[in-house]
Coordinates of C-alpha atoms in Angstrom, one line a residue:
M1 CA 18.7 26.2 -8.5
P2 CA 18.0 22.5 -9.2
T3 CA 15.1 20.9 -7.3
P4 CA 16.4 18.7 -4.4
L5 CA 15.9 15.0 -4.6
L6 CA 13.7 13.7 -1.8
T7 CA 14.5 10.3 -0.3
A8 CA 12.0 8.7 2.0
S9 CA 11.9 5.8 4.3
V10 CA 8.8 3.6 4.5
A11 CA 7.6 1.1 7.0
V12 CA 5.3 -1.7 5.8
W13 CA 3.4 -3.4 8.6
C14 CA 2.4 -7.0 7.7
A15 CA -0.3 -9.1 9.4
A16 CA -2.8 -11.9 8.7
P17 CA -6.5 -11.2 8.6
G18 CA -7.9 -11.5 12.1
A19 CA -4.5 -10.7 13.7
A20 CA -6.1 -7.7 15.6
G21 CA -8.6 -10.0 17.3
V22 CA -12.2 -9.2 18.3
R23 CA -11.4 -6.2 20.4
A24 CA -10.2 -4.3 17.4
S25 CA -13.9 -3.6 16.4
A26 CA -14.0 -1.1 19.3
W27 CA -11.4 1.0 17.6
L28 CA -13.6 1.6 14.5
S29 CA -15.5 4.8 13.8
P30 CA -19.3 4.5 13.4
D31 CA -18.9 4.6 9.7
E32 CA -16.1 2.0 9.6
A33 CA -18.2 -0.3 11.8
R34 CA -21.1 0.0 9.3
R35 CA -18.7 -0.8 6.5
A36 CA -17.3 -3.8 8.4
A37 CA -20.8 -5.2 9.2
A38 CA -21.8 -4.9 5.5
F39 CA -19.1 -7.5 4.4
R40 CA -20.9 -10.8 3.9
R41 CA -17.7 -12.9 4.3
A42 CA -15.9 -13.0 7.6
D43 CA -12.5 -13.0 5.9
D44 CA -13.3 -9.8 4.1
R45 CA -14.4 -8.2 7.3
E46 CA -11.3 -9.3 9.2
R47 CA -9.1 -7.9 6.5
F48 CA -10.8 -4.5 6.7
V49 CA -10.7 -4.4 10.5
T50 CA -7.1 -5.5 10.7
G51 CA -6.0 -2.9 8.2
R52 CA -7.6 -0.1 10.1
A53 CA -6.3 -1.4 13.4
L54 CA -2.8 -1.4 11.9
V55 CA -3.2 2.2 10.7
R56 CA -4.3 3.4 14.1
A57 CA -1.6 1.7 16.0
A58 CA 1.1 2.9 13.7
L59 CA 0.0 6.5 13.4
G60 CA -0.9 6.6 17.1
E61 CA 2.8 5.8 17.9
R62 CA 4.0 8.4 15.3
L63 CA 1.6 11.1 16.6
N64 CA 2.1 10.1 20.3
V65 CA -1.7 9.7 20.8
A66 CA -3.8 6.7 21.7
P67 CA -4.8 4.5 18.6
T68 CA -8.5 5.3 19.3
D69 CA -7.8 9.0 18.9
V70 CA -6.5 8.6 15.3
A71 CA -9.3 9.7 13.1
V72 CA -9.2 8.0 9.7
L73 CA -10.9 10.2 7.1
L74 CA -12.0 9.8 3.5
G75 CA -11.8 12.3 0.9
P76 CA -9.6 14.6 -1.2
R77 CA -6.3 15.8 0.3
D78 CA -3.8 17.7 -1.8
G79 CA -5.5 16.7 -5.0
A80 CA -6.0 13.0 -3.9
A81 CA -9.0 11.2 -5.3
P82 CA -12.2 11.1 -3.1
G83 CA -12.3 8.0 -1.0
R84 CA -8.6 7.9 -0.3
P85 CA -8.0 7.5 3.5
F86 CA -5.9 9.9 5.4
V87 CA -5.3 11.2 8.8
E88 CA -4.9 15.0 9.4
G89 CA -1.4 16.0 10.5
A90 CA 0.0 12.5 10.0
P91 CA 2.2 11.0 7.2
S92 CA 0.8 9.4 4.2
F93 CA -0.2 5.7 4.5
S94 CA -1.7 3.1 2.3
I95 CA -3.6 -0.2 3.1
A96 CA -3.7 -3.3 0.9
H97 CA -5.0 -6.8 1.6
A98 CA -5.4 -10.0 -0.4
G99 CA -6.0 -13.6 0.7
G100 CA -4.1 -14.0 4.0
R101 CA -2.1 -10.8 3.8
V102 CA -2.8 -7.4 5.2
L103 CA -0.2 -4.6 4.5
V104 CA -0.1 -1.1 5.7
A105 CA 2.7 1.3 4.5
V106 CA 3.6 4.5 6.3
V107 CA 6.0 7.3 5.1
G108 CA 8.8 7.8 7.6
A109 CA 11.6 10.4 7.5
V110 CA 12.2 12.3 4.3
T111 CA 15.5 14.0 3.4
G112 CA 16.4 16.5 0.7
S113 CA 19.5 16.1 -1.4
R114 CA 20.9 19.4 0.2
G115 CA 20.9 17.6 3.5
V116 CA 17.7 19.1 4.9
A117 CA 15.6 16.5 6.8
G118 CA 11.9 16.6 7.7
D119 CA 9.7 14.4 9.7
A120 CA 6.1 13.6 8.8
T121 CA 4.8 14.5 12.2
S122 CA 6.9 17.7 12.7
D123 CA 5.1 20.9 13.8
G124 CA 7.9 23.1 12.2
D125 CA 7.7 25.2 9.1
L126 CA 9.7 22.6 7.1
D127 CA 7.8 19.3 6.6
L128 CA 9.2 17.6 3.5
A129 CA 7.2 14.5 4.2
A130 CA 3.9 16.3 3.7
G131 CA 4.6 16.2 -0.1
V132 CA 5.4 12.5 -0.3
D133 CA 2.6 9.9 -0.6
V134 CA 2.9 6.2 -0.4
G135 CA 0.9 3.4 -2.1
V136 CA 1.1 -0.3 -1.4
D137 CA -0.5 -3.3 -3.0
V138 CA -0.6 -7.1 -2.6
E139 CA -2.1 -9.5 -4.9
S140 CA -2.7 -13.3 -4.9
T141 CA -1.6 -15.1 -8.0
A142 CA -4.8 -17.2 -8.0
P143 CA -6.9 -14.9 -10.3
A144 CA -4.2 -14.8 -12.9
R145 CA -3.6 -18.5 -12.7
D146 CA -7.3 -19.1 -13.4
H147 CA -8.1 -16.3 -15.8
L148 CA -4.8 -15.1 -17.3
T149 CA -6.0 -14.6 -20.9
D150 CA -8.9 -12.5 -19.7
L151 CA -6.8 -10.2 -17.7
L152 CA -3.9 -9.3 -20.0
D153 CA -5.6 -6.1 -21.5
A154 CA -5.3 -4.6 -18.0
V155 CA -1.5 -4.1 -18.1
H156 CA 0.5 -2.3 -20.8
P157 CA 2.0 -4.6 -23.4
G158 CA 5.3 -3.1 -22.9
E159 CA 5.5 -4.7 -19.4
R160 CA 5.4 -8.2 -21.0
P161 CA 8.5 -10.2 -19.8
A162 CA 10.9 -11.9 -22.2
G163 CA 9.4 -15.3 -21.7
G164 CA 5.8 -14.3 -22.0
W165 CA 3.1 -13.8 -19.5
D166 CA 2.3 -16.3 -16.7
A167 CA 0.4 -16.0 -13.4
E168 CA 3.3 -14.8 -11.4
S169 CA 4.6 -12.2 -13.9
F170 CA 1.2 -10.7 -14.6
T171 CA 0.4 -10.5 -10.9
R172 CA 3.7 -8.7 -10.2
S173 CA 3.1 -6.2 -13.0
W174 CA -0.5 -5.6 -11.6
A175 CA 0.7 -5.1 -8.0
R176 CA 3.4 -2.6 -9.2
R177 CA 0.7 -0.7 -11.2
E178 CA -1.8 -0.6 -8.3
A179 CA 0.9 0.6 -5.9
V180 CA 2.0 3.5 -8.1
L181 CA -1.7 4.7 -8.8
K182 CA -2.5 4.4 -5.2
A183 CA 0.4 6.6 -4.3
V184 CA -0.6 9.0 -7.2
G185 CA -4.2 9.0 -5.7
T186 CA -6.0 8.3 -8.9
G187 CA -6.4 4.6 -8.2
L188 CA -7.4 2.6 -11.2
L189 CA -9.3 5.5 -12.7
A190 CA -6.1 6.4 -14.6
P191 CA -6.2 5.1 -18.2
R192 CA -3.8 2.0 -18.6
D193 CA -1.5 3.8 -21.1
D194 CA -1.0 6.7 -18.8
L195 CA 1.6 4.5 -17.0
L196 CA 4.2 2.2 -18.5
L197 CA 6.3 0.3 -16.0
S198 CA 9.5 -1.9 -16.6
P199 CA 8.9 -5.4 -17.9
A200 CA 7.7 -7.8 -15.2
D201 CA 11.0 -9.8 -15.2
H202 CA 13.1 -6.5 -14.8
A203 CA 13.7 -4.5 -11.6
A204 CA 10.6 -2.4 -10.7
A205 CA 10.7 1.1 -12.3
V206 CA 8.4 3.6 -13.9
V207 CA 9.4 4.0 -17.6
R208 CA 6.9 6.5 -18.9
S209 CA 3.7 8.4 -17.5
G210 CA 1.3 10.9 -18.8
G211 CA -2.1 12.4 -18.1
A212 CA -2.8 12.7 -14.4
V213 CA 0.2 10.6 -13.5
P214 CA 3.4 12.6 -12.6
A215 CA 6.6 12.4 -14.4
P216 CA 8.7 9.2 -13.7
D217 CA 11.3 11.0 -11.7
R218 CA 8.4 12.1 -9.2
L219 CA 7.6 8.4 -8.7
A220 CA 9.6 5.6 -7.1
L221 CA 8.7 1.9 -7.1
R222 CA 10.0 -1.2 -5.4
D223 CA 9.0 -4.9 -5.2
L224 CA 8.3 -6.2 -1.6
E225 CA 9.8 -9.6 -0.6
L226 CA 7.1 -10.8 1.7
P227 CA 7.7 -13.3 4.6
S228 CA 7.1 -16.9 3.5
E229 CA 4.6 -17.2 6.4
Q230 CA 2.7 -14.5 8.1
S231 CA 2.3 -14.9 11.9
G232 CA -1.2 -16.2 12.6
A233 CA -2.1 -16.8 9.1
R234 CA -4.5 -19.6 8.1
P235 CA -3.3 -22.2 5.6
S236 CA -3.6 -21.1 2.0
P237 CA -6.7 -22.5 0.2
S238 CA -4.3 -23.5 -2.6
A239 CA -0.9 -24.9 -2.4
S240 CA 0.1 -23.1 -5.6
E241 CA -1.2 -19.6 -4.4
T242 CA 1.4 -17.0 -3.6
H243 CA 1.2 -13.3 -2.9
L244 CA 3.3 -10.6 -4.5
A245 CA 3.5 -7.0 -3.4
A246 CA 4.9 -3.6 -4.3
V247 CA 5.3 -0.2 -2.7
A248 CA 5.5 3.2 -4.5
L249 CA 6.2 6.9 -3.6
C250 CA 4.8 9.9 -5.3
S251 CA 6.1 13.5 -4.9
P252 CA 4.6 15.8 -7.6
G253 CA 6.7 18.7 -6.4
A254 CA 10.2 17.1 -6.5
P255 CA 12.1 14.0 -7.7
V256 CA 11.8 11.2 -5.1
A257 CA 13.5 7.9 -4.2
F258 CA 13.4 5.4 -1.5
S259 CA 16.1 5.5 1.3
T260 CA 14.9 2.3 3.1
V261 CA 11.9 0.0 3.0
E262 CA 11.3 -1.9 6.3
L263 CA 9.0 -4.9 6.5
A264 CA 7.6 -4.8 10.1
D265 CA 5.7 -7.3 12.1
G266 CA 2.1 -6.2 12.4
P267 CA 1.1 -8.6 15.3
T268 CA 3.8 -7.2 17.4
L269 CA 2.6 -3.7 16.8
L270 CA -0.9 -4.6 17.7
S271 CA 0.1 -6.5 20.7
R272 CA 1.7 -3.3 22.2
H273 CA -1.8 -1.8 22.2
G274 CA -3.6 -4.7 23.7
L275 CA -4.9 -6.2 20.5
G276 CA -4.4 -9.7 19.1
N277 CA -5.4 -13.2 19.7
P278 CA -4.3 -14.8 23.0

């Protein structure tokens, strides 16, 4: 009997650093509070805190618990690399931030090709979403604009666009790559040539994979069209800086595809739980 295709919905919550406000620090675990305090730059600290606040607010609503009762853990789960955040009994999620953007992606409903549906928070015997992981990444074009030649070895030459590399095409290819490897759980520990994506000027797709990276049909990849302005965002330090993002799914046990990808307003989510700047 053929393996059913799994189709998954994903919500991607978007916010600016600092969107959670000062009260969000009270949501952090002791370990997270120590990590936040270790950041030397306020922007880095705000990105970290806002990402964790979005995770707790989104998963708290999914699990029907208070955000402060959502325990974000680090470590291996189902073969994931150590250090990957997860929440017991909750759907897979992924955090990314760069510049004035903070993104949190969460797996939603997953449906099999034979019409069997599962929910990531279901207590039943069938839980299709438990086998689907998500990865999201967002990158600023500024590093590639300033150091493009030095960075090109980091992406597979087969991803080169027809017109040659520039800051935007490199950043797009890099964001796609990070999203896939975060979904797989290896992060950038995977060798570069274990993953070949479509050229940066083509629609996002996994062309070839090897090593610890599952087969291409076990992966799904999509570019994200971010809103031009993020609510509460500070002005960009460079008028020419833009942000590009991608989201990926990984299901080692079955072929997987996106059903829907929803970009959702993070500040609205946070405000429902009493966070945000007045």
